[in-house]
XYZ file of C-alpha atoms in Angstrom:
691
model
C 38.023 76.991 -22.303
C 39.232 73.381 -22.530
C 42.917 72.700 -23.034
C 43.615 71.245 -26.466
C 46.635 69.571 -28.014
C 47.959 68.511 -31.392
C 50.780 66.160 -32.208
C 53.341 65.191 -34.790
C 54.329 61.842 -36.230
C 57.425 60.459 -37.924
C 60.789 59.891 -36.262
C 62.968 62.257 -38.264
C 60.263 64.904 -38.409
C 59.786 64.911 -34.642
C 63.491 65.160 -33.902
C 63.940 67.913 -36.467
C 60.996 69.797 -35.017
C 62.471 69.551 -31.504
C 65.705 71.110 -32.738
C 63.853 73.872 -34.589
C 61.718 74.658 -31.582
C 64.808 74.787 -29.389
C 66.359 77.378 -31.667
C 63.121 79.359 -31.825
C 62.550 79.247 -28.098
C 66.030 80.561 -27.382
C 65.300 83.660 -29.449
C 61.988 84.690 -27.901
C 61.160 86.145 -24.524
C 57.542 85.082 -24.023
C 56.782 84.010 -20.435
C 56.477 80.283 -19.867
C 53.052 78.676 -19.675
C 54.169 75.126 -18.842
C 52.754 75.494 -15.368
C 50.153 72.705 -15.350
C 50.254 70.977 -11.995
C 50.670 67.213 -12.329
C 49.639 64.966 -9.436
C 50.763 61.580 -10.760
C 54.509 62.331 -10.647
C 54.928 62.088 -6.882
C 51.403 62.372 -5.501
C 51.701 66.155 -5.074
C 51.218 69.134 -7.348
C 54.322 69.175 -9.556
C 54.771 71.534 -12.526
C 54.510 69.633 -15.770
C 57.604 71.454 -17.007
C 59.771 69.592 -14.485
C 58.208 66.153 -14.896
C 60.972 63.790 -16.049
C 59.369 61.788 -18.818
C 56.150 62.042 -20.753
C 52.837 62.884 -19.173
C 49.544 64.008 -20.684
C 46.511 65.489 -19.031
C 42.847 65.907 -19.879
C 41.427 68.663 -17.725
C 37.975 68.403 -16.211
C 36.636 71.119 -18.539
C 37.965 69.297 -21.600
C 36.422 66.014 -20.460
C 33.064 67.759 -20.000
C 33.304 69.282 -23.472
C 34.133 65.949 -25.154
C 31.043 64.399 -23.551
C 32.371 60.836 -23.950
C 29.936 57.932 -24.042
C 32.772 55.887 -22.519
C 36.202 57.072 -21.203
C 38.019 55.823 -24.324
C 36.493 58.608 -26.409
C 38.318 61.227 -24.348
C 41.511 59.239 -23.679
C 42.114 58.539 -27.367
C 42.681 62.275 -27.866
C 46.126 61.735 -26.289
C 49.242 60.435 -28.082
C 50.251 56.815 -27.631
C 46.764 55.568 -26.726
C 44.588 53.347 -28.905
C 41.701 52.047 -26.803
C 39.284 49.959 -28.882
C 35.672 50.035 -27.770
C 33.733 46.781 -27.857
C 30.122 46.244 -26.916
C 28.699 48.725 -24.419
C 31.272 49.366 -21.702
C 33.671 46.665 -22.927
C 36.995 47.692 -24.448
C 40.629 46.685 -24.954
C 43.546 48.996 -24.224
C 46.783 49.958 -25.949
C 49.286 52.363 -24.353
C 52.623 52.287 -26.174
C 51.635 48.755 -27.102
C 49.522 46.656 -29.394
C 45.934 46.197 -28.289
C 46.390 43.462 -25.682
C 43.888 40.798 -24.628
C 43.380 38.252 -21.837
C 45.906 38.351 -18.965
C 48.272 40.618 -20.899
C 45.451 43.072 -21.591
C 44.389 43.078 -17.960
C 47.813 43.213 -16.333
C 49.884 45.499 -18.560
C 48.141 48.762 -17.649
C 47.479 50.338 -14.265
C 44.263 52.241 -13.578
C 44.287 54.576 -10.590
C 41.765 56.703 -8.752
C 43.525 59.583 -6.992
C 46.736 57.555 -7.068
C 45.220 54.355 -5.613
C 44.909 51.295 -7.905
C 41.271 50.571 -8.686
C 41.908 46.801 -8.505
C 44.419 44.452 -6.932
C 47.297 43.796 -9.332
C 46.801 40.041 -9.823
C 43.046 40.388 -10.294
C 43.003 43.090 -12.972
C 40.074 43.647 -15.319
C 40.663 43.780 -19.077
C 37.603 46.099 -19.202
C 38.891 48.237 -16.333
C 37.624 51.594 -17.638
C 34.052 50.490 -16.972
C 34.868 50.883 -13.261
C 36.168 54.460 -13.566
C 34.031 57.475 -12.706
C 35.070 60.051 -15.287
C 31.769 61.947 -15.516
C 32.566 64.370 -12.675
C 36.305 64.734 -12.996
C 39.172 66.718 -11.582
C 41.195 65.634 -14.607
C 42.777 62.505 -16.086
C 46.551 62.046 -16.198
C 48.305 59.463 -18.358
C 51.913 58.254 -18.221
C 52.984 56.186 -21.223
C 55.587 53.510 -20.626
C 56.818 52.020 -17.332
C 55.653 53.549 -14.066
C 56.525 50.522 -11.944
C 59.296 52.186 -9.932
C 56.664 54.396 -8.321
C 53.419 52.453 -8.648
C 54.391 48.782 -8.937
C 52.862 45.877 -10.848
C 50.714 46.551 -13.930
C 52.220 50.023 -14.506
C 54.215 48.349 -17.272
C 53.064 49.797 -20.594
C 51.440 52.789 -18.917
C 49.031 54.094 -16.321
C 45.850 56.194 -16.221
C 45.074 58.218 -13.100
C 41.484 59.459 -12.697
C 41.353 62.448 -10.349
C 38.192 63.139 -8.376
C 36.812 66.668 -8.463
C 37.493 68.546 -5.208
C 34.885 70.647 -3.413
C 34.492 74.218 -4.672
C 35.921 77.017 -2.486
C 32.407 77.999 -1.402
C 29.457 76.052 -2.825
C 28.339 74.818 -6.224
C 25.787 72.474 -7.762
C 25.017 71.415 -11.301
C 22.789 68.940 -13.103
C 23.450 67.717 -16.646
C 21.111 65.726 -18.875
C 21.391 64.667 -22.481
C 19.735 62.282 -24.920
C 20.623 60.690 -28.233
C 19.744 57.905 -30.660
C 18.951 54.304 -29.731
C 17.070 55.298 -26.542
C 20.287 56.695 -25.127
C 20.279 59.159 -22.217
C 22.445 60.224 -19.314
C 22.092 62.348 -16.208
C 25.024 63.672 -14.180
C 24.814 65.607 -10.952
C 27.284 67.068 -8.491
C 27.153 69.441 -5.540
C 29.725 70.648 -3.045
C 30.135 72.926 -0.080
C 33.119 74.134 1.910
C 32.885 75.153 5.560
C 35.461 77.196 7.433
C 35.707 76.863 11.162
C 38.058 79.046 13.167
C 39.704 80.449 10.065
C 42.407 77.801 10.115
C 40.317 74.666 9.554
C 38.244 73.842 6.470
C 35.850 71.023 5.698
C 34.839 70.374 2.086
C 32.157 68.014 0.830
C 31.233 66.878 -2.675
C 28.658 64.338 -3.804
C 28.401 63.225 -7.440
C 26.392 60.703 -9.431
C 25.701 59.593 -12.991
C 23.060 57.331 -14.526
C 23.430 56.122 -18.108
C 21.061 54.066 -20.231
C 21.801 52.989 -23.790
C 19.529 50.851 -25.938
C 22.495 49.971 -28.161
C 22.850 50.584 -31.881
C 23.133 46.821 -32.441
C 20.460 44.256 -31.637
C 20.180 43.210 -27.963
C 23.100 45.399 -26.894
C 21.643 47.612 -24.163
C 23.690 49.045 -21.312
C 22.722 50.480 -17.935
C 25.452 52.041 -15.824
C 25.237 53.883 -12.490
C 28.063 55.586 -10.614
C 28.326 57.612 -7.410
C 31.079 59.225 -5.367
C 31.350 61.031 -2.050
C 34.444 63.104 -1.311
C 35.434 64.827 1.934
C 38.383 67.234 2.264
C 39.828 68.390 5.567
C 42.624 70.863 6.129
C 44.168 72.401 9.195
C 47.660 73.818 9.742
C 50.033 70.906 9.337
C 47.470 68.276 8.320
C 45.427 67.582 5.179
C 43.081 64.712 4.385
C 40.994 63.569 1.426
C 38.509 60.706 1.754
C 36.604 59.181 -1.173
C 33.939 56.511 -1.525
C 33.094 55.390 -5.070
C 30.509 52.864 -6.282
C 29.919 51.640 -9.853
C 27.297 49.246 -11.253
C 27.119 47.872 -14.821
C 24.370 45.769 -16.415
C 24.982 45.028 -20.056
C 23.544 43.010 -22.913
C 26.663 42.091 -24.837
C 26.985 42.091 -28.616
C 29.563 39.744 -30.124
C 31.633 39.986 -33.277
C 29.993 40.157 -36.679
C 31.750 37.551 -38.775
C 32.917 37.444 -42.364
C 35.027 39.451 -44.838
C 34.389 43.189 -44.335
C 31.315 42.311 -42.259
C 31.404 45.747 -40.606
C 30.499 47.272 -43.996
C 27.648 44.882 -44.772
C 24.289 46.686 -44.214
C 22.680 43.328 -43.488
C 25.204 42.494 -40.740
C 26.771 45.469 -38.997
C 23.829 46.172 -36.677
C 23.106 42.527 -35.908
C 24.198 40.627 -32.803
C 25.197 36.962 -33.233
C 25.144 36.530 -29.440
C 21.865 37.987 -28.113
C 22.124 35.699 -25.080
C 25.382 37.301 -23.891
C 25.474 39.594 -20.845
C 27.828 41.198 -18.327
C 26.842 42.306 -14.809
C 29.451 43.914 -12.570
C 29.765 46.184 -9.564
C 32.635 47.727 -7.631
C 33.007 49.740 -4.416
C 36.202 51.581 -3.407
C 37.108 53.650 -0.350
C 40.363 55.508 0.349
C 41.705 58.072 2.815
C 44.818 60.110 1.994
C 46.312 61.722 5.084
C 49.252 64.149 4.928
C 50.903 65.350 8.128
C 53.776 67.835 8.217
C 56.724 66.977 10.399
C 59.481 69.384 11.318
C 62.361 70.265 8.994
C 60.562 69.876 5.656
C 59.414 66.322 6.213
C 55.928 64.961 5.661
C 54.260 61.637 6.429
C 51.671 60.413 3.916
C 49.371 57.482 4.747
C 46.678 56.162 2.403
C 44.669 53.217 3.710
C 42.135 51.846 1.229
C 39.635 49.030 0.731
C 37.676 47.751 -2.257
C 35.250 45.021 -3.309
C 34.044 43.952 -6.733
C 32.109 41.130 -8.383
C 31.360 40.226 -11.983
C 29.134 37.699 -13.742
C 29.167 37.314 -17.542
C 28.594 34.865 -20.367
C 31.725 33.833 -22.258
C 30.046 33.941 -25.655
C 33.497 34.130 -27.275
C 34.237 30.502 -26.238
C 32.013 28.415 -28.509
C 30.451 25.952 -28.514
C 30.027 25.619 -24.740
C 29.698 29.348 -23.940
C 30.301 28.977 -20.190
C 29.509 31.728 -17.714
C 32.129 33.161 -15.395
C 31.788 34.546 -11.899
C 34.752 36.338 -10.376
C 35.512 38.892 -7.710
C 37.824 39.920 -4.924
C 38.003 42.095 -1.873
C 41.222 43.760 -0.876
C 42.720 46.291 1.468
C 46.047 47.973 1.748
C 48.167 50.860 2.886
C 50.322 53.235 0.843
C 52.844 54.836 3.202
C 55.613 57.296 2.445
C 57.931 59.711 4.164
C 58.711 62.799 2.089
C 61.773 64.888 2.872
C 62.548 68.188 1.138
C 66.294 68.641 1.542
C 68.547 71.656 1.327
C 69.489 72.603 -2.201
C 66.104 71.755 -3.721
C 66.495 67.983 -3.400
C 63.616 65.665 -2.472
C 63.610 62.129 -1.097
C 60.575 59.843 -0.803
C 60.836 56.600 1.135
C 57.758 54.442 0.710
C 56.264 51.105 1.628
C 53.108 49.700 -0.007
C 51.309 46.651 1.290
C 48.141 44.933 0.133
C 46.127 41.800 0.918
C 43.513 40.378 -1.455
C 41.102 37.464 -1.382
C 39.653 36.529 -4.766
C 37.695 33.760 -6.458
C 36.801 32.531 -9.933
C 34.175 30.088 -11.157
C 33.526 28.934 -14.715
C 30.385 26.881 -15.273
C 28.888 25.548 -18.502
C 25.109 25.238 -18.446
C 24.807 23.881 -22.004
C 25.189 20.135 -22.679
C 28.652 18.721 -23.320
C 29.997 19.506 -26.779
C 33.342 17.941 -27.722
C 35.962 19.029 -25.171
C 33.581 21.545 -23.537
C 31.894 19.519 -20.742
C 28.714 20.560 -18.998
C 29.219 21.589 -15.381
C 32.071 23.217 -13.505
C 35.257 23.968 -15.428
C 37.009 25.933 -12.651
C 36.248 26.834 -9.064
C 39.163 28.272 -7.087
C 40.218 30.969 -4.646
C 43.464 32.942 -4.437
C 44.735 34.877 -1.455
C 47.413 37.398 -2.418
C 49.937 39.406 -0.438
C 52.034 42.236 -1.888
C 54.889 43.949 -0.021
C 56.782 46.729 -1.796
C 59.393 49.100 -0.357
C 60.577 51.826 -2.720
C 62.681 54.953 -2.910
C 62.133 57.936 -5.183
C 64.632 60.779 -5.235
C 65.033 64.073 -7.070
C 68.383 65.840 -7.084
C 68.871 69.395 -8.292
C 72.280 69.207 -9.956
C 72.053 72.856 -10.960
C 69.301 75.481 -11.157
C 68.467 74.114 -14.627
C 69.199 70.376 -14.257
C 67.225 67.777 -12.321
C 68.178 64.123 -11.794
C 65.628 61.568 -10.669
C 66.413 58.045 -9.474
C 64.133 55.427 -8.007
C 63.950 51.751 -7.171
C 61.050 49.541 -6.131
C 61.314 46.004 -4.795
C 57.995 44.148 -4.989
C 57.233 40.755 -3.449
C 54.022 38.960 -4.488
C 52.677 35.781 -2.925
C 49.682 33.847 -4.280
C 48.040 31.144 -2.157
C 45.816 29.156 -4.530
C 43.140 26.664 -3.421
C 41.200 24.462 -5.838
C 37.562 23.917 -4.788
C 36.748 21.210 -7.331
C 38.382 17.964 -8.450
C 42.027 18.114 -9.506
C 43.033 17.006 -12.974
C 41.713 17.304 -16.514
C 38.077 17.540 -17.518
C 37.584 18.045 -21.234
C 39.981 20.772 -22.313
C 40.360 22.185 -18.778
C 43.168 21.529 -16.291
C 42.520 22.105 -12.565
C 45.783 22.012 -10.644
C 46.179 21.100 -6.949
C 46.589 23.708 -4.215
C 49.861 25.597 -4.485
C 51.756 28.709 -3.426
C 53.614 30.882 -5.944
C 55.993 33.740 -5.139
C 57.487 36.463 -7.323
C 60.048 39.152 -6.533
C 60.607 42.000 -8.979
C 62.955 44.991 -8.928
C 62.070 48.017 -11.052
C 64.662 50.817 -11.224
C 64.276 54.201 -12.882
C 66.758 56.936 -13.831
C 65.874 60.239 -15.466
C 67.565 63.513 -16.346
C 65.837 66.790 -17.173
C 67.419 70.043 -18.326
C 65.714 73.433 -18.678
C 67.426 75.080 -21.626
C 65.471 78.290 -21.126
C 62.050 79.454 -19.941
C 60.357 77.825 -22.925
C 62.266 74.611 -23.642
C 62.852 71.551 -21.496
C 64.467 68.289 -22.572
C 64.556 64.954 -20.789
C 65.931 61.424 -20.955
C 64.204 58.670 -19.044
C 65.344 55.054 -18.546
C 62.966 52.751 -16.684
C 61.995 49.151 -16.134
C 58.417 47.934 -15.852
C 57.516 44.553 -14.452
C 54.457 42.649 -13.311
C 53.776 39.353 -11.615
C 51.504 37.062 -13.663
C 47.759 37.470 -13.462
C 46.121 34.784 -11.323
C 44.205 33.589 -14.396
C 47.509 32.980 -16.220
C 48.701 30.797 -13.370
C 45.580 28.851 -12.414
C 43.126 28.917 -15.321
C 44.992 26.363 -17.406
C 43.983 24.081 -20.241
C 44.869 20.461 -20.859
C 48.076 20.938 -22.868
C 49.487 23.680 -20.653
C 52.181 23.110 -18.052
C 51.640 24.605 -14.561
C 54.242 26.929 -13.122
C 55.795 28.188 -16.365
C 54.561 31.791 -16.127
C 57.227 34.236 -14.981
C 57.146 37.933 -14.186
C 56.971 39.968 -17.374
C 59.760 42.546 -17.750
C 59.867 45.617 -19.999
C 62.893 47.911 -20.356
C 62.379 51.380 -21.810
C 64.308 54.465 -22.853
C 62.718 57.693 -24.054
C 64.099 61.066 -25.135
C 61.772 64.027 -25.283
C 61.267 67.754 -25.281
C 58.442 70.035 -24.236
C 58.042 73.757 -24.384
C 56.561 76.647 -26.280
C 57.378 79.002 -29.108
C 55.267 82.111 -28.795
C 51.742 80.794 -28.368
C 52.587 77.276 -29.595
C 52.799 74.616 -26.873
C 54.236 71.204 -27.677
C 55.707 67.982 -26.391
C 57.415 65.327 -28.485
C 59.380 62.191 -27.649
C 60.970 59.075 -29.103
C 60.968 55.757 -27.233
C 62.308 52.220 -27.551
C 61.200 49.291 -25.381
C 62.039 45.579 -25.135
C 59.749 43.108 -23.378
C 60.493 39.546 -22.307
C 58.611 36.714 -20.583
C 55.486 37.572 -22.593
C 53.191 34.704 -21.544
C 50.241 33.344 -23.504
C 48.622 30.126 -24.759
C 49.247 29.504 -28.449
C 46.808 28.140 -31.035
C 47.994 24.566 -30.368
C 47.129 24.899 -26.683
C 50.694 25.063 -25.347
C 52.282 27.595 -23.015
C 54.507 30.256 -24.523
C 56.354 31.567 -21.485
C 59.347 33.247 -23.122
C 57.685 35.493 -25.696
C 59.556 38.678 -26.637
C 58.462 41.895 -28.328
C 60.145 45.158 -29.368
C 58.471 48.569 -29.434
C 59.651 51.768 -31.132
C 57.653 54.929 -31.550
C 57.440 58.679 -31.866
C 54.738 60.680 -30.115
C 53.874 64.316 -29.988
C 51.218 66.830 -29.094
C 50.807 70.571 -29.507
C 48.188 73.288 -29.314
C 48.056 76.789 -30.722
C 45.585 79.630 -31.231
C 45.156 80.689 -34.841
C 43.559 84.093 -34.308
C 40.028 85.368 -34.955
C 38.725 82.955 -32.317
C 40.184 79.816 -33.932
C 42.598 77.297 -32.401
C 44.035 73.977 -33.471
C 45.009 70.947 -31.380
C 45.393 67.184 -31.438
C 47.690 64.200 -30.915
C 49.467 61.636 -33.073
C 51.696 58.589 -32.858
C 53.865 56.601 -35.214
C 54.929 53.289 -33.693
C 56.025 49.810 -34.640
C 55.430 46.861 -32.316
C 57.143 43.656 -33.475
C 57.658 40.095 -32.332
C 61.236 39.274 -31.312
C 60.940 35.464 -31.371
C 59.529 32.617 -33.488
C 56.544 30.435 -32.613
C 55.626 28.258 -35.582
C 52.119 26.819 -35.742
C 51.436 23.926 -38.113
C 49.363 24.270 -41.288
C 45.603 24.555 -41.168
C 43.147 26.926 -39.551
C 45.636 27.827 -36.810
C 48.411 28.865 -39.207
C 47.298 32.486 -38.886
C 48.735 32.384 -35.349
C 52.270 31.608 -36.534
C 54.728 34.159 -35.090
C 57.957 35.106 -36.836
C 60.707 37.342 -35.522
C 60.323 40.842 -36.978
C 56.640 40.601 -37.911
C 54.215 43.188 -36.597
C 52.247 42.198 -33.522
C 48.604 41.840 -34.459
C 46.275 44.769 -33.714
C 49.159 47.234 -33.644
C 48.438 50.161 -35.993
C 51.529 52.129 -36.950
C 49.691 55.448 -37.078
C 47.092 56.905 -34.746
C 46.241 60.581 -35.013
C 43.660 63.218 -34.305
C 43.273 66.862 -35.270
C 40.809 69.364 -33.807
C 39.878 72.777 -35.130
C 38.149 74.894 -32.491
C 36.270 78.176 -32.778
C 35.224 80.426 -29.894
C 32.482 82.912 -30.762
C 29.572 84.924 -29.386
C 32.017 86.825 -27.162
C 33.435 83.597 -25.758
C 30.069 82.185 -24.682
C 30.076 79.521 -27.399
C 32.605 77.027 -28.718
C 32.535 74.697 -31.711
C 35.035 71.968 -32.517
C 35.522 69.887 -35.641
C 37.494 66.709 -34.904
C 39.271 64.299 -37.242
C 40.065 60.849 -35.805
C 42.508 58.659 -37.728
C 43.176 54.969 -37.118
C 45.863 53.456 -39.332
C 45.757 49.993 -40.860
C 46.893 46.969 -38.848
C 47.310 43.228 -39.130
C 44.432 41.236 -37.666
C 46.413 38.024 -37.107
C 49.840 37.123 -35.758
C 51.005 35.707 -39.098
C 50.386 39.079 -40.805
C 48.094 37.663 -43.502
C 44.841 39.594 -42.964
C 44.712 43.386 -42.602
C 42.180 45.977 -41.473
C 42.450 49.052 -43.700
C 41.973 51.631 -40.946
C 39.517 54.511 -40.939
C 39.026 58.257 -40.670
C 36.063 59.660 -38.742
C 34.859 63.240 -38.268
C 32.927 64.588 -35.267
C 31.431 67.985 -34.449
C 30.849 69.429 -30.971
C 29.133 72.627 -29.850
C 28.867 74.199 -26.393
C 26.883 77.385 -25.676
C 26.653 79.237 -22.348
C 23.130 80.584 -22.796
C 22.931 82.268 -19.384
C 25.008 82.362 -16.235
C 23.209 79.253 -15.003
C 22.350 77.397 -18.224
C 24.653 75.765 -20.797
C 23.454 73.952 -23.916
C 25.549 71.482 -25.866
C 25.460 68.910 -28.609
C 27.661 66.682 -30.703
C 27.320 65.004 -34.072
C 29.473 61.879 -34.339
C 30.628 60.170 -37.533
C 29.417 63.123 -39.596
C 30.007 61.389 -42.939
C 28.305 58.174 -41.736
C 31.301 56.005 -42.615
C 31.238 52.251 -42.044
C 34.241 51.335 -39.892
C 35.306 48.884 -37.187
C 36.046 49.813 -33.580
C 37.921 46.508 -33.424
C 39.034 44.103 -36.158
C 40.151 40.586 -35.270
C 40.782 37.206 -36.882
C 39.803 33.966 -35.178
C 38.423 30.511 -35.872
C 39.447 30.909 -39.504
C 37.534 34.090 -40.319
C 37.466 37.882 -39.977
C 35.603 39.247 -36.938
C 34.595 42.828 -36.198
C 33.000 45.135 -33.679
C 31.291 47.580 -36.051
C 31.643 51.278 -35.378
C 28.492 53.268 -34.780
C 26.780 55.159 -37.589
C 26.010 58.875 -37.537
C 24.482 60.045 -34.251
C 23.300 63.306 -32.680
C 23.334 64.033 -28.934
C 21.720 67.125 -27.404
C 21.662 68.228 -23.783
C 22.085 70.928 -21.203
C 23.600 71.768 -17.831
C 21.907 73.792 -15.123
C 24.140 75.345 -12.452
C 22.758 76.460 -9.122
């Protein structure tokens, strides 16, 4: 049965609940069940109960049950996440943050595959989840807030680690197929086998694939997506290895915003596509080998060489009237190296050194005739070679049998070598700067304390800094009024206090956090650099799960948060006045409440499961000046899974049961409201055959 969670919201309520649970836990003698093994903490299986700081996990079984069209559907079941789906595979992410766009949206979150970043830090993808293979999963782990002390740049607001499914102990194979409205279908297959040699050596193999086709519920919005992965596991006394090769291809017809007041509710508009000419084609290939070798006296050497290549071509329909097309890509390779020492007294020390080299390019070309400041021809054509060197230390000290102290520090050096391949200077609204080299050095410390009050209650305090060097597009894709060289490394300081545990059959985790960010870099509505932007972030998160008896259980997640500007940036009157920023105002696209509740029912002697899900998105401001608001929405979904025979499972889901009109994303630009309409009611049916 999948693992399900529910959460609480409200600062005082969460703190009061933590105290009540502490008192309740002290009085009961139920055995602990906080024994989930978490990989993301140190790269090894660590009990969730002793993870210092928040961490959430979606198990492989839960991901299969959710049957997400895109990863956001499953990830948004967790607290602190608010990923907004756009057209097809496009999306924008929020993790303990507003929904961020452009360089901030690409660089503020780290996406990992088995602990290895899916892209080079300076060349991040704002639509990064389209490159993840979540269909055949060993689980997804999410850390909210800074993870830079361990993982480096981009692990600023949070990180998502997609775990590949290991080979089965013997052999397994399964094939899944489903179909739904709008000519939508998907097939997923996986098979594995494990061989044992002399009794001490094992070889495991797994191959997986998925093929997805979606005609799109809006006009000219089809999507085709193919993914494949090969995994090889090797183990012998003293040595373990895991090798993966992943490939992803995306071909999409892109639907743009529908425009106008409440356009997402207008039956004449919400299924239309104002940009039928728009498209996005992308592919990515990644390979990694994790090698662990035991050395004497509790020491272990871990080496993870990796390589990756990706390319993307898309029409920038959101930049009227020229609508240029962009081509970008990079290849990169690196090595994650660490020496792990388990010391007497239960202490652990990890000394690491990460290095990476990348070679990337970007072209922007307008095929349409010149319109105003949007000239026909090449806007940008440049390359960037990047080098990252990062030594770090992570330590865990057992101060007592019940108290654990963790301290870490990472020093990260980034060097960008930029070369312009077209004429220097200004053309129209675009500024092409001469060749240059930029260097950034960032230190990200972390200090955490965890105390086990009893078998069923653990509390923690975590202080951490997140930092990231600027995205290459922030540095080199400038416009005429911008000043080169003003972008600095963004820095975010965070403190969180939390508790996790259980009372009887109730499992929970709740925390309160506060974060301050500086050097927030963006281009304002007047076309000038803002290099010293500041924001504050305060929130309460929680999750819990509990059986209710008679086959029923309840679970979910919720967040209350406020994300505010901590500086002024006044824009003059006129159409751009909606971009005026005032200290204390809410950041745009930052809902204060996000919640979900799921009522599950297991029946037919455990062979069948049904789940009714409520998804809540609170209201939020659509513009920086806090003048236009999206009202939020509440959506209900129903899922059913039935194990018909030992080898055959049938499933289905009914989304948006009440057929509500809502917006996946609400925005304000060019003087008007803009929306990505949410999909109407839809039914998906399918089955899985196991061999």
